[in-house]
Coordinates of N, CA, C and O in Angstrom, one line a residue:
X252 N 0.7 -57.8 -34.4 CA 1.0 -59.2 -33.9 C 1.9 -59.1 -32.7 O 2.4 -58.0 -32.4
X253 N 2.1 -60.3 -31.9 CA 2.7 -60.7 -31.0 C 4.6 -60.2 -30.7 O 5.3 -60.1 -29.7
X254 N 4.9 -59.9 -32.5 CA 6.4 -60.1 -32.5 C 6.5 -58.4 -32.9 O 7.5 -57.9 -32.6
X255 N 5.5 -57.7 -33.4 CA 5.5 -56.3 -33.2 C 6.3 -55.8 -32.7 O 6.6 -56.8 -32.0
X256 N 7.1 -55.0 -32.4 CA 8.0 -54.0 -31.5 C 7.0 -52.6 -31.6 O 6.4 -52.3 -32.6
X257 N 7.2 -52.2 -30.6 CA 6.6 -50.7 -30.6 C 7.3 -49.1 -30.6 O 8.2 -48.9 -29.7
X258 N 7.1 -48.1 -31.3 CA 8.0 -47.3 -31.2 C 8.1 -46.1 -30.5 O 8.8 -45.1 -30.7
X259 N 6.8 -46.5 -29.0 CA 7.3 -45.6 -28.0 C 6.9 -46.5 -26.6 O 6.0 -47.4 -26.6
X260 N 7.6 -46.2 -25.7 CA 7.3 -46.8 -24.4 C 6.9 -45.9 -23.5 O 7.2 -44.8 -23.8
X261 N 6.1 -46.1 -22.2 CA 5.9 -45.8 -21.0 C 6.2 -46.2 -20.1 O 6.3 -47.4 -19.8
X262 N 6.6 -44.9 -19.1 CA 6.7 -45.8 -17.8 C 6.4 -45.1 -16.8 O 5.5 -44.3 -16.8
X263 N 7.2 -45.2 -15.6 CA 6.8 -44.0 -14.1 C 7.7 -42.7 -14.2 O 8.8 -42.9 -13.6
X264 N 7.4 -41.8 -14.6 CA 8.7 -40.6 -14.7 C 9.1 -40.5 -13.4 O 8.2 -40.1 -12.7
X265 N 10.7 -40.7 -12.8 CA 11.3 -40.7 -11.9 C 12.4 -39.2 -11.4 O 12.7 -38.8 -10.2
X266 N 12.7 -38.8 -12.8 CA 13.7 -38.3 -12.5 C 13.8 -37.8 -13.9 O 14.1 -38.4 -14.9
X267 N 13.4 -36.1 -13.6 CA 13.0 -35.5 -15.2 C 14.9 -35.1 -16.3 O 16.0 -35.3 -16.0
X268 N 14.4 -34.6 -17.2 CA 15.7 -34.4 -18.0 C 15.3 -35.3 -19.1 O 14.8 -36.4 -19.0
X269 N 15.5 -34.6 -20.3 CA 15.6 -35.4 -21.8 C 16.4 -35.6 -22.3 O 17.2 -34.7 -22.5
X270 N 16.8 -37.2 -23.0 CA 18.4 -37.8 -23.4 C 18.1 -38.0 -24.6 O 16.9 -38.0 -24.7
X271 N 18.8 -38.1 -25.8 CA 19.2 -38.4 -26.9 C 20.5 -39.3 -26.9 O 21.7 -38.9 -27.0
X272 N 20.0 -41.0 -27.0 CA 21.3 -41.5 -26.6 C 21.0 -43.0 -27.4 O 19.9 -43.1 -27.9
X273 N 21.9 -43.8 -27.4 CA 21.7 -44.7 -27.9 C 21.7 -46.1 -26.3 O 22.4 -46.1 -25.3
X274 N 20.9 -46.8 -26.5 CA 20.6 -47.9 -25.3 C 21.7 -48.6 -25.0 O 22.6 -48.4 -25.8
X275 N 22.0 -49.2 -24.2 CA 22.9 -50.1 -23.8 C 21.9 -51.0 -22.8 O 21.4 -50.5 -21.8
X276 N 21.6 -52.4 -23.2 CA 21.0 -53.3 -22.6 C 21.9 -54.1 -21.1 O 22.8 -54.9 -21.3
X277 N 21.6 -53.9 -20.3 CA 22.3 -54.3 -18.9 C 21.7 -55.8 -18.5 O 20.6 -55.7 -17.9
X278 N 22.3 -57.4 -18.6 CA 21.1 -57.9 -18.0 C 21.2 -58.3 -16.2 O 20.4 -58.8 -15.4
X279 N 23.0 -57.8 -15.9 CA 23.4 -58.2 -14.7 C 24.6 -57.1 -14.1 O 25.5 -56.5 -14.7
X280 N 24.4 -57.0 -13.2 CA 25.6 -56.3 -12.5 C 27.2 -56.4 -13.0 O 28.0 -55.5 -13.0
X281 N 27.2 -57.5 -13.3 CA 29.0 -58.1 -13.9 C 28.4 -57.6 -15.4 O 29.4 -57.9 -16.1
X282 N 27.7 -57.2 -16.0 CA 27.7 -56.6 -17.7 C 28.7 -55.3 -17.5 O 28.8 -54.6 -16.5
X283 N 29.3 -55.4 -18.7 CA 30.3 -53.8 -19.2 C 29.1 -52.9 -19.3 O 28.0 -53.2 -19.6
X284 N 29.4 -52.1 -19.1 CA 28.4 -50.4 -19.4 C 28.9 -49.8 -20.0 O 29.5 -49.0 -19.3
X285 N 29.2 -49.5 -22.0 CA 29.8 -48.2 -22.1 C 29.0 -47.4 -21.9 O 27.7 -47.3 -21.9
X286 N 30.3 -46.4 -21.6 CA 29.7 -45.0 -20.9 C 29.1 -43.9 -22.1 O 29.3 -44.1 -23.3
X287 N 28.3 -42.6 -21.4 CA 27.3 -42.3 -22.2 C 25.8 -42.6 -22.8 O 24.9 -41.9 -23.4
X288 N 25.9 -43.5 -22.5 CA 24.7 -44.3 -23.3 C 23.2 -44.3 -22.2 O 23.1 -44.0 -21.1
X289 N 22.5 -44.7 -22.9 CA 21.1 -44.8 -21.3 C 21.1 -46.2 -21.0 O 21.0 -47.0 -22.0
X290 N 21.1 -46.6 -19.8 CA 21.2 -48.3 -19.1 C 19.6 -48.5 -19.0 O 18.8 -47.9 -18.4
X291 N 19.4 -49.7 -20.0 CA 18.3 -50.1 -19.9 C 18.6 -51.3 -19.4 O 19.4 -51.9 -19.9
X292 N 17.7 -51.9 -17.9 CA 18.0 -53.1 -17.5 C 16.6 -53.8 -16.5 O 15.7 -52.9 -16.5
X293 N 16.4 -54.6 -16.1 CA 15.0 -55.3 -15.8 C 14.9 -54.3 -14.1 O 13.9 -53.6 -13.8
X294 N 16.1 -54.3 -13.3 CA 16.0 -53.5 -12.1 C 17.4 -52.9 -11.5 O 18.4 -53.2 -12.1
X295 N 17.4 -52.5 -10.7 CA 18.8 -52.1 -10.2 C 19.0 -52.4 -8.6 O 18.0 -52.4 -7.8
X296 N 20.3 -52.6 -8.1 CA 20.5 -52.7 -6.5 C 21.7 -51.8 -6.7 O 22.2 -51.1 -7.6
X297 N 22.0 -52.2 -5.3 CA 23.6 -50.8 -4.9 C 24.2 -51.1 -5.8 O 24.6 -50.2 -6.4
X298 N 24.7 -52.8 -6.4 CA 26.1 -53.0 -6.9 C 25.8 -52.6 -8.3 O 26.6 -53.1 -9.1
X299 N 24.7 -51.9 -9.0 CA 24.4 -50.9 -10.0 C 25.1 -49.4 -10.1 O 25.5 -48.9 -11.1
X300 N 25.3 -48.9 -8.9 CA 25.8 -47.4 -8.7 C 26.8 -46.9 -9.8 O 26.8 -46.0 -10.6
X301 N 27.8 -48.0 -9.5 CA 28.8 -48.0 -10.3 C 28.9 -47.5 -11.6 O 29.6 -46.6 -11.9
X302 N 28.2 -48.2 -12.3 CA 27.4 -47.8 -13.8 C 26.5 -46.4 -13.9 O 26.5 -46.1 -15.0
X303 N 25.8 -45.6 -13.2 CA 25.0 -44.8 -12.7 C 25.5 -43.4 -13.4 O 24.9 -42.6 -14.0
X304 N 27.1 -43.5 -13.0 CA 27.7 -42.3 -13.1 C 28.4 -42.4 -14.6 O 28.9 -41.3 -15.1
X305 N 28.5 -43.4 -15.1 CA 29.0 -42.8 -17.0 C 27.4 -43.0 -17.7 O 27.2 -42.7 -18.9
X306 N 26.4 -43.4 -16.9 CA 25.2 -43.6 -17.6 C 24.8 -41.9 -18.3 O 25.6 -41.0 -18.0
X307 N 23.9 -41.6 -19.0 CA 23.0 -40.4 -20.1 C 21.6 -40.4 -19.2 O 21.0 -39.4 -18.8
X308 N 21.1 -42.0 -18.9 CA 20.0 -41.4 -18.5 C 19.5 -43.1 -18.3 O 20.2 -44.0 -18.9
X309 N 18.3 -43.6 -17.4 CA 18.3 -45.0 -17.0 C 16.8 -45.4 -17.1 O 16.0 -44.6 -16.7
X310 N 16.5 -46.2 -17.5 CA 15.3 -46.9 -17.9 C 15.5 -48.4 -17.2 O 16.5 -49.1 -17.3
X311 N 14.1 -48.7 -16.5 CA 14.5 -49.9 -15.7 C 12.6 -50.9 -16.4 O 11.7 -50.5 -17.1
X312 N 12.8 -52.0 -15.7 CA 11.1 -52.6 -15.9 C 10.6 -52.7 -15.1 O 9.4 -52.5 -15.2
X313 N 11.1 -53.2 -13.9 CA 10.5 -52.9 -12.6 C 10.8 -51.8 -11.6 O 12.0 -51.3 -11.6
X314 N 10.0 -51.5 -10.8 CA 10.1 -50.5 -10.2 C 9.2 -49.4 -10.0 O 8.3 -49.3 -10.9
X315 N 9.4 -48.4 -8.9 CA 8.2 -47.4 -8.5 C 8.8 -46.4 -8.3 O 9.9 -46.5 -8.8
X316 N 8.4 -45.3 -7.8 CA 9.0 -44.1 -7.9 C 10.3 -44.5 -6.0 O 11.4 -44.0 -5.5
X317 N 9.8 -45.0 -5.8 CA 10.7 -45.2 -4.1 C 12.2 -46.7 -4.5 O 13.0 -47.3 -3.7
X318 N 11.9 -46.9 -5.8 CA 13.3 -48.2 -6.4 C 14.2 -47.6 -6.2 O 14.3 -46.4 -6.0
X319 N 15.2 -48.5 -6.1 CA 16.4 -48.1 -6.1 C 17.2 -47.1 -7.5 O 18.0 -46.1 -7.4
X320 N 16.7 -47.6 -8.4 CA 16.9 -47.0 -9.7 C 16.6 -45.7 -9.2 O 17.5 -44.9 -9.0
X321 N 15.1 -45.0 -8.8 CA 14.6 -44.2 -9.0 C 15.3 -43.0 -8.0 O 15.5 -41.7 -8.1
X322 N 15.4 -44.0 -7.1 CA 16.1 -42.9 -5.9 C 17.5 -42.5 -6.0 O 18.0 -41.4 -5.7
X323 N 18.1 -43.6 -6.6 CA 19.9 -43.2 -7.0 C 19.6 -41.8 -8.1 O 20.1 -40.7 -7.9
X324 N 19.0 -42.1 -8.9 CA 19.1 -41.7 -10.2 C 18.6 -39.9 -9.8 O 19.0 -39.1 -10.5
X325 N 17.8 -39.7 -8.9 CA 17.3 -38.6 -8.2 C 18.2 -37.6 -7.7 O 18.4 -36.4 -7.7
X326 N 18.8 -38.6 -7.1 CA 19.8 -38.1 -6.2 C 21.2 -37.5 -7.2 O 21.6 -36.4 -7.3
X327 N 21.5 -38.5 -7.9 CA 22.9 -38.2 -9.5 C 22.1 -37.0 -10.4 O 22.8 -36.6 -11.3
X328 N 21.1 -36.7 -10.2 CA 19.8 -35.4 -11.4 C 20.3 -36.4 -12.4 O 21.3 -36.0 -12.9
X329 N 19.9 -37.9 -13.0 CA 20.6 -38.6 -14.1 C 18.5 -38.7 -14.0 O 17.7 -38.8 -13.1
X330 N 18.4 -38.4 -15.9 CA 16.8 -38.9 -16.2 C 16.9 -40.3 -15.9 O 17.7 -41.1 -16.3
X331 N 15.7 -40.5 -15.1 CA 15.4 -41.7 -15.4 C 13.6 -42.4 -15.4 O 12.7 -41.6 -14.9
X332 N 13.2 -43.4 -15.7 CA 11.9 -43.7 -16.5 C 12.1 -45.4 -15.4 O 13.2 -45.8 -15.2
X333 N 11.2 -45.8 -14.9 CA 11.1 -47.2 -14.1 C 9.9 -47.8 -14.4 O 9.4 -47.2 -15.3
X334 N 9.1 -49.0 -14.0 CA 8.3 -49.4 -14.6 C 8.3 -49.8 -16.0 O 7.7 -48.8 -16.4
X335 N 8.4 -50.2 -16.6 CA 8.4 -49.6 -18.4 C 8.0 -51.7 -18.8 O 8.9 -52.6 -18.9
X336 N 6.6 -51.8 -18.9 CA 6.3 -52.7 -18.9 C 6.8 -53.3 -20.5 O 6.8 -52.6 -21.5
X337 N 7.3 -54.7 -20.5 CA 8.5 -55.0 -21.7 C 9.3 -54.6 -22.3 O 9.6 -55.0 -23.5
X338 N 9.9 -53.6 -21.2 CA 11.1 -53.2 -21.7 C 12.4 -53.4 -22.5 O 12.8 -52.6 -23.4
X339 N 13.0 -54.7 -21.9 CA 13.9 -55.4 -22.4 C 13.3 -56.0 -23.4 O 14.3 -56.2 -24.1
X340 N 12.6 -56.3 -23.9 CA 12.0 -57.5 -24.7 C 11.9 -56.0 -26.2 O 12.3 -56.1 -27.4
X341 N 11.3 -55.0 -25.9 CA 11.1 -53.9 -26.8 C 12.6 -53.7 -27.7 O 12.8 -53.7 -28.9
X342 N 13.7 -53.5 -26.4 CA 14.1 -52.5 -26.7 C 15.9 -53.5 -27.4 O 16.3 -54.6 -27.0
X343 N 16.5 -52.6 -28.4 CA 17.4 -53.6 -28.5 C 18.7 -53.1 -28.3 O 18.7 -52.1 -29.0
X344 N 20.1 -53.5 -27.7 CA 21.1 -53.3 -27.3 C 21.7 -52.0 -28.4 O 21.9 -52.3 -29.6
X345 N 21.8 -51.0 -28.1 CA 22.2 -49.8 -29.5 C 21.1 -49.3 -30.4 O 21.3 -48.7 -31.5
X346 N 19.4 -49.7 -29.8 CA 18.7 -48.6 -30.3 C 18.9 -46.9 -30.0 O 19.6 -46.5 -29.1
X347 N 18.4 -46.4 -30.7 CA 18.7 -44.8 -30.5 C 17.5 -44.5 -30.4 O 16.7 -44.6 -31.3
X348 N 17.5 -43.7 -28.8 CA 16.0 -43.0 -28.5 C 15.8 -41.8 -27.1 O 16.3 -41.8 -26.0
X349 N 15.2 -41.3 -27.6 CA 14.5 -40.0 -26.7 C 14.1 -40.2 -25.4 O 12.9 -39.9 -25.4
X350 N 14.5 -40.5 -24.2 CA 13.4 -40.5 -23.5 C 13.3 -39.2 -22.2 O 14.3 -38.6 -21.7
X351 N 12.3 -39.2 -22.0 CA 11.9 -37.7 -20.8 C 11.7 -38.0 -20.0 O 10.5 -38.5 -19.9
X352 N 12.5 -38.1 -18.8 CA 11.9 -38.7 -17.4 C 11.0 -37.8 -16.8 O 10.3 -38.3 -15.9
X353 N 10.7 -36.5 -17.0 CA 9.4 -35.8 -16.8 C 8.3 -36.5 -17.0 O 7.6 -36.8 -16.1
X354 N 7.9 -37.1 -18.7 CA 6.7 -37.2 -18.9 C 6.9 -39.3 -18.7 O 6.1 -40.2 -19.0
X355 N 7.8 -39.4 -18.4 CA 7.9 -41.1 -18.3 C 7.8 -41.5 -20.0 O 7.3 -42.6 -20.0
X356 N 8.2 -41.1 -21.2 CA 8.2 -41.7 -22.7 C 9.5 -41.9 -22.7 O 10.2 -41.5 -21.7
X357 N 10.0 -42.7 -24.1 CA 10.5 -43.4 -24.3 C 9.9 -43.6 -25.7 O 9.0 -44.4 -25.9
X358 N 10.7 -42.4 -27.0 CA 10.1 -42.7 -28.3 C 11.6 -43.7 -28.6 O 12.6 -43.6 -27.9
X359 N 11.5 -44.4 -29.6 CA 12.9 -45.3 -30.7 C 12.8 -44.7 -31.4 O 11.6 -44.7 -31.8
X360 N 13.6 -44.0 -32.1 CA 14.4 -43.4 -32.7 C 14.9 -44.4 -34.4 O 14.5 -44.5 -35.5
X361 N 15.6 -44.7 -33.7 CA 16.8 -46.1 -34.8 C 16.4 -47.3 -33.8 O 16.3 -47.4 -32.6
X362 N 16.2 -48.2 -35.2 CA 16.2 -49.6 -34.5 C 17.5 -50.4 -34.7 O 17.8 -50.4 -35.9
X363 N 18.3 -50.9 -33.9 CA 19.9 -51.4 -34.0 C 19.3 -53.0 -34.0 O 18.7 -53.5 -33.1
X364 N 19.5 -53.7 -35.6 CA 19.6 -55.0 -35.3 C 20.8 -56.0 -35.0 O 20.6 -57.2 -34.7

């Protein structure tokens, strides 16, 4: 059904490296980031950077291999996955999951309600 959650995602592998981290959902630039964690958020601009460097590893929904996500994150060797069609909507603030920016997955782990 419709309200399903899925327990692996896809997306554009950007920026290889495999994390074991728990999510932190980002929905704006002014959001807290604890650090450690992987920043899942809809996209990123510069006033993202900031967050970049306590991030584990970055998962975005929009974006291509030339995003801003993609290219910071390239540049920091931080994994990161772009594209990731319903991402936010999948994924929930403090799930715990695997993702490989080599192969672009994204398994869940723990679901944090």
């Amino acid at each position: 059904t419709a309200g399903d959650k899925l327990s692996e995602l896809k997306g554009i592998p950007c920026s290889a490296g495999v994390v074991r981290a728990s999510v932190s959902k980002i929905e704006s630039v002014d959001s807290r980031f604890p650090q450690k964690q992987i920043m899942a958020t809809y996209a990123t601009d510069p006033g993202y950077v900031v967050m970049f460097a306590g991030a584990t590893g970055i998962l975005t929904e929009r974006g291509s291999l030339l995003s801003h996500a993609a290219i910071v994150s390239r540049e920091m060797n931080i994994p990161c996955i772009v594209g990731i069609e319903g991402l936010m909507e999948q994924l929930n603030d403090g799930d715990e999951v695997i993702m490989d920016g080599s192969t672009g997955v994204v398994k869940i782990l723990n679901r944090h309600l």
